[in-house]
Amino acid sequence: MYRFLLTPRWLAVTLLALLAVPVCVFMGSWQLSRFDTRVDQHKHAEHDQQRTAEAAPVPLSRVLPKTGSVVGSDDSGRIVSATGHYDTAHQLLVPNRLLDNHDGFYVLTPLRLSNGAVLPVVRGWLPGKADDAARAGTVPAAPTGTVTVTGAVQYPETTDTTGVDVSGALPPGQLGIISGASLVNVLPYPVYGGWITANHPAKPLVAVPPAAPPNSGLDLKAFQNLGYTGQWFVFAGFAVFMWFRFVRREAEARADAALGILPDQPDGPDGPGGSGGPDGPGDPAAPDPPLAGDEPGEQDTEGARETASAGSAAHVA
């Protein structure tokens, strides 16, 4: 029954299926390896961040030599120390910041260093609304005099950072995004691009944990690799399924042809469309079709004439 598989056409179809399956499996395995690589990179990044956070504090100048310096990927979360005095006159509140799923705000106080530049320092987090705290005057005052602050270096925030407000509708004394570009417009000093979160804020302030550097987590690309893995494996199974389906359909069609069941005569020779049906040529009840060009009245007239002629001949005889 399946000898047709040895024909050139079916050999080509089978070869195509045999080639499609390993190609799909290879591509799926490759996408899975890409996903595993991204997971490993994420684990290594978390390990490096933890090791960096546990290292001894280093001077700020080692991480940010000048105000225009960019925070390196290896320095995000690094503990640094800086000495200066707080500029309480330019203290800012950063609203709409979550900590442990509680709404609150950051207290950002510029730390002016000996070189005249300012390092943004988030002294801590407080629950509630920044507007209410500002009106009630419940924000703890910053220490006076020369202080040495120890904290974790952070990347400048972007519009993708959770909680940022770039609408420009915040009241005076509040900041929507922590970055040198936004602070340079409200502070009369040169501003460092990075900022730090104080490790040991005075109560009731709560320490703000350092955020992970950008592009260090399992982003959408990692899950895209995982989705592509499933798609390629599905394609491999689909190729096998369609090959069996086509083979079965061909075998059934050949078996039907061997039994005389043709596609244009599904009911067989005895069906309504066959020669043995009630309207076939063997039906005695079927009248003969009229000849072309004859009208029904002409046939009756000719019959009557023939009858009359036969009667006259009989009378003469």
XYZ file of C-alpha atoms in Angstrom:
317
model
C 0.000 0.000 0.000
C 2.864 2.377 0.781
C 5.029 1.600 -2.229
C 4.205 5.102 -3.507
C 6.690 6.414 -0.951
C 9.424 5.153 -3.285
C 8.303 7.436 -6.111
C 10.503 10.487 -6.854
C 7.857 12.944 -5.677
C 7.403 11.277 -2.303
C 11.114 10.746 -1.867
C 11.531 14.507 -2.254
C 8.755 15.220 0.282
C 10.269 12.778 2.780
C 13.729 14.277 2.338
C 12.347 17.764 2.934
C 10.687 16.622 6.180
C 13.864 14.867 7.323
C 15.819 18.072 6.761
C 13.220 20.359 8.390
C 13.103 18.465 11.696
C 16.821 18.695 12.625
C 16.977 22.318 11.451
C 14.065 23.241 13.720
C 15.547 21.301 16.641
C 18.920 23.005 16.121
C 17.374 26.475 16.048
C 15.310 25.736 19.153
C 18.375 24.464 20.992
C 20.310 27.574 19.979
C 17.591 29.883 21.273
C 17.524 27.904 24.529
C 21.289 28.320 24.883
C 20.858 32.077 24.419
C 18.300 32.119 27.224
C 20.644 30.125 29.500
C 23.451 32.574 28.729
C 21.309 35.545 29.722
C 20.295 33.796 32.951
C 23.955 33.116 33.787
C 24.860 36.733 33.057
C 22.079 37.851 35.366
C 23.343 35.571 38.149
C 26.908 36.801 37.711
C 25.720 40.418 37.760
C 23.829 39.843 41.007
C 26.880 38.185 42.521
C 29.126 41.044 41.439
C 26.684 43.612 42.817
C 26.580 41.850 46.168
C 30.369 41.622 46.294
C 30.666 45.310 45.366
C 28.153 46.324 48.040
C 30.035 44.342 50.687
C 33.419 45.839 49.817
C 35.029 48.497 52.004
C 34.146 52.130 51.181
C 36.358 53.917 48.673
C 36.762 57.659 48.148
C 34.316 59.258 45.770
C 37.174 60.399 43.555
C 37.966 56.777 42.627
C 34.490 56.277 41.176
C 33.649 59.799 39.983
C 36.870 61.771 39.470
C 34.955 64.833 38.237
C 31.409 66.057 37.800
C 31.217 64.936 34.172
C 32.318 61.366 34.927
C 29.948 58.512 34.151
C 29.188 55.759 36.648
C 30.809 52.566 35.367
C 28.933 49.284 35.205
C 31.287 47.804 37.826
C 30.835 50.769 40.159
C 27.050 50.753 40.437
C 26.222 49.988 44.056
C 29.819 50.514 45.192
C 30.118 52.036 48.651
C 31.886 55.386 48.605
C 32.596 58.059 51.170
C 32.450 61.809 50.638
C 33.112 64.700 53.000
C 31.438 68.087 52.850
C 28.492 69.946 54.275
C 24.792 69.671 53.464
C 23.136 72.526 51.596
C 19.835 72.468 53.461
C 18.592 75.535 51.619
C 18.323 73.469 48.441
C 16.920 70.268 49.958
C 14.447 68.500 47.639
C 11.705 65.909 48.096
C 11.265 63.194 45.462
C 7.600 62.041 45.549
C 5.884 58.817 44.508
C 8.615 56.391 45.507
C 7.743 52.888 46.694
C 9.591 50.993 49.382
C 8.336 47.550 50.419
C 5.116 48.289 48.496
C 4.468 51.404 50.572
C 4.088 54.826 48.988
C 6.423 57.534 50.143
C 9.128 59.946 49.061
C 12.890 60.407 49.094
C 14.667 63.179 50.956
C 17.481 64.464 48.743
C 19.977 66.897 50.222
C 22.922 68.214 48.177
C 26.320 67.582 49.749
C 28.723 70.344 48.786
C 32.299 69.115 48.595
C 35.549 70.977 49.024
C 35.942 71.383 45.251
C 32.710 73.399 45.125
C 30.711 70.708 43.312
C 27.603 69.042 44.701
C 26.973 65.338 45.205
C 23.240 64.477 45.375
C 22.633 62.415 48.520
C 19.341 60.648 49.218
C 19.380 60.712 52.994
C 16.474 58.287 53.221
C 12.822 57.492 52.590
C 9.682 58.530 54.459
C 6.125 57.191 54.087
C 3.227 59.393 53.055
C 2.837 62.316 50.701
C 5.630 64.769 50.039
C 3.167 67.679 49.933
C 1.783 66.866 53.393
C 5.239 66.452 54.897
C 6.434 69.741 53.419
C 3.408 71.641 54.776
C 3.655 70.001 58.200
C 7.433 70.455 58.389
C 7.965 66.843 59.470
C 11.001 66.178 57.273
C 14.035 65.635 59.530
C 16.686 68.302 59.213
C 20.086 67.429 57.796
C 23.159 67.457 60.056
C 25.035 70.736 60.158
C 28.732 71.308 59.806
C 31.223 69.072 58.070
C 30.031 65.497 57.679
C 31.349 62.347 56.044
C 28.629 60.466 54.202
C 28.900 56.798 53.237
C 26.551 55.430 50.612
C 26.028 53.378 47.456
C 26.658 54.986 44.079
C 23.663 55.021 41.757
C 23.157 55.595 38.048
C 21.252 58.735 37.035
C 17.561 57.978 36.724
C 15.861 57.881 33.335
C 12.303 58.062 32.111
C 12.159 54.245 32.388
C 12.821 54.353 36.128
C 9.797 53.477 38.235
C 8.159 56.453 39.903
C 9.835 59.274 37.964
C 7.780 62.336 37.094
C 8.838 64.367 34.076
C 5.606 66.310 33.704
C 7.138 69.480 35.148
C 4.021 70.043 37.250
C 5.611 69.388 40.650
C 5.548 72.217 43.180
C 8.732 74.049 44.197
C 10.967 72.026 46.474
C 10.182 68.713 44.731
C 12.086 66.776 42.084
C 10.639 64.236 39.670
C 13.830 62.525 38.452
C 17.252 62.224 40.094
C 19.913 63.050 37.534
C 22.571 65.656 36.925
C 20.557 67.023 33.988
C 17.556 67.772 36.202
C 19.539 69.039 39.209
C 21.680 71.433 37.236
C 18.557 73.506 36.623
C 17.735 73.902 40.318
C 21.185 74.032 41.968
C 23.654 76.913 41.558
C 26.685 74.565 41.625
C 28.304 71.979 39.355
C 26.560 68.650 39.944
C 27.915 65.102 39.758
C 26.129 62.842 37.308
C 25.759 60.015 39.819
C 24.141 60.120 43.243
C 24.351 58.057 46.421
C 21.941 56.622 48.949
C 23.079 57.004 52.554
C 23.721 53.698 54.322
C 22.903 54.829 57.854
C 20.278 57.591 57.828
C 19.037 59.158 61.025
C 15.603 57.973 62.157
C 12.809 58.186 61.161
C 14.426 58.110 57.714
C 14.665 54.642 56.148
C 17.682 53.657 54.083
C 16.960 53.344 50.357
C 18.414 50.117 48.931
C 20.590 50.588 45.846
C 18.932 49.823 42.530
C 20.313 47.357 40.024
C 22.211 48.931 37.117
C 20.388 49.234 33.796
C 20.206 46.167 31.554
C 21.473 43.841 34.296
C 18.287 41.873 34.850
C 16.314 39.355 32.828
C 14.916 41.716 30.232
C 12.374 41.094 27.504
C 15.018 39.699 25.162
C 15.648 36.763 27.487
C 11.995 35.774 27.474
C 11.862 36.277 23.714
C 14.627 33.665 23.402
C 12.551 31.307 25.537
C 9.476 31.903 23.369
C 11.440 31.302 20.171
C 12.677 28.029 21.651
C 9.130 26.767 21.999
C 8.211 27.940 18.506
C 11.049 26.042 16.819
C 10.229 22.828 18.693
C 6.586 23.206 17.685
C 7.653 23.644 14.055
C 9.631 20.381 14.263
C 6.604 18.494 15.582
C 4.368 20.130 12.980
C 6.642 18.975 10.140
C 6.410 15.353 11.361
C 2.643 15.610 11.824
C 2.062 17.009 8.318
C 4.242 14.304 6.722
C 2.166 11.541 8.343
C -1.037 13.352 7.416
C -0.079 13.630 3.753
C 1.031 9.987 3.640
C -2.237 8.792 5.165
C -4.307 10.911 2.777
C -2.405 9.540 -0.224
C -2.820 5.953 0.993
C -6.565 6.420 1.512
C -6.966 7.983 -1.933
C -5.159 5.071 -3.592
C -7.257 2.537 -1.636
C -10.471 4.265 -2.748
C -9.294 4.248 -6.350
C -8.622 0.523 -6.130
C -12.226 -0.022 -4.991
C -13.574 2.009 -7.897
C -14.540 5.010 -5.793
C -13.480 7.963 -7.874
C -13.620 11.568 -6.769
C -16.103 12.510 -9.560
C -18.414 9.517 -8.724
C -18.627 9.431 -4.956
C -21.806 7.299 -4.990
C -20.447 4.504 -7.193
C -21.857 3.111 -10.483
C -25.286 2.482 -8.944
C -25.715 5.967 -7.533
C -27.948 8.720 -8.847
C -25.276 9.846 -11.284
C -24.368 6.344 -12.501
C -25.567 4.472 -15.598
C -27.897 2.264 -13.601
C -29.906 5.030 -11.971
C -33.622 5.680 -12.533
C -32.826 8.305 -15.154
C -30.240 6.203 -16.993
C -30.581 4.980 -20.546
C -31.815 1.568 -19.418
C -35.000 2.939 -17.827
C -38.003 1.805 -19.936
C -40.198 4.541 -18.537
C -38.021 7.307 -19.892
C -39.532 8.815 -23.078
C -37.416 9.277 -26.169
C -36.223 12.818 -26.554
C -37.779 14.787 -29.421
C -35.759 15.236 -32.549
C -34.019 18.524 -33.044
C -36.195 21.007 -34.964
C -39.489 19.161 -34.385
C -42.258 20.923 -32.599
C -44.709 18.912 -30.501
C -47.619 19.743 -32.874
C -45.677 18.637 -35.929
C -45.152 15.181 -34.492
C -48.926 14.739 -33.902
C -49.804 15.926 -37.446
C -47.378 13.600 -39.124
C -48.739 10.682 -37.133
C -52.323 11.482 -38.173
C -51.334 11.723 -41.857
C -49.621 8.358 -41.696
C -52.728 6.821 -40.135
C -55.029 8.316 -42.758
C -52.840 7.127 -45.631
C -52.788 3.620 -44.247
C -56.613 3.671 -43.964
C -57.091 4.811 -47.572
C -54.831 2.104 -48.908
C -56.743 -0.536 -47.023
C -60.070 0.775 -48.411
C -58.840 0.645 -52.050
C -57.591 -2.856 -51.549
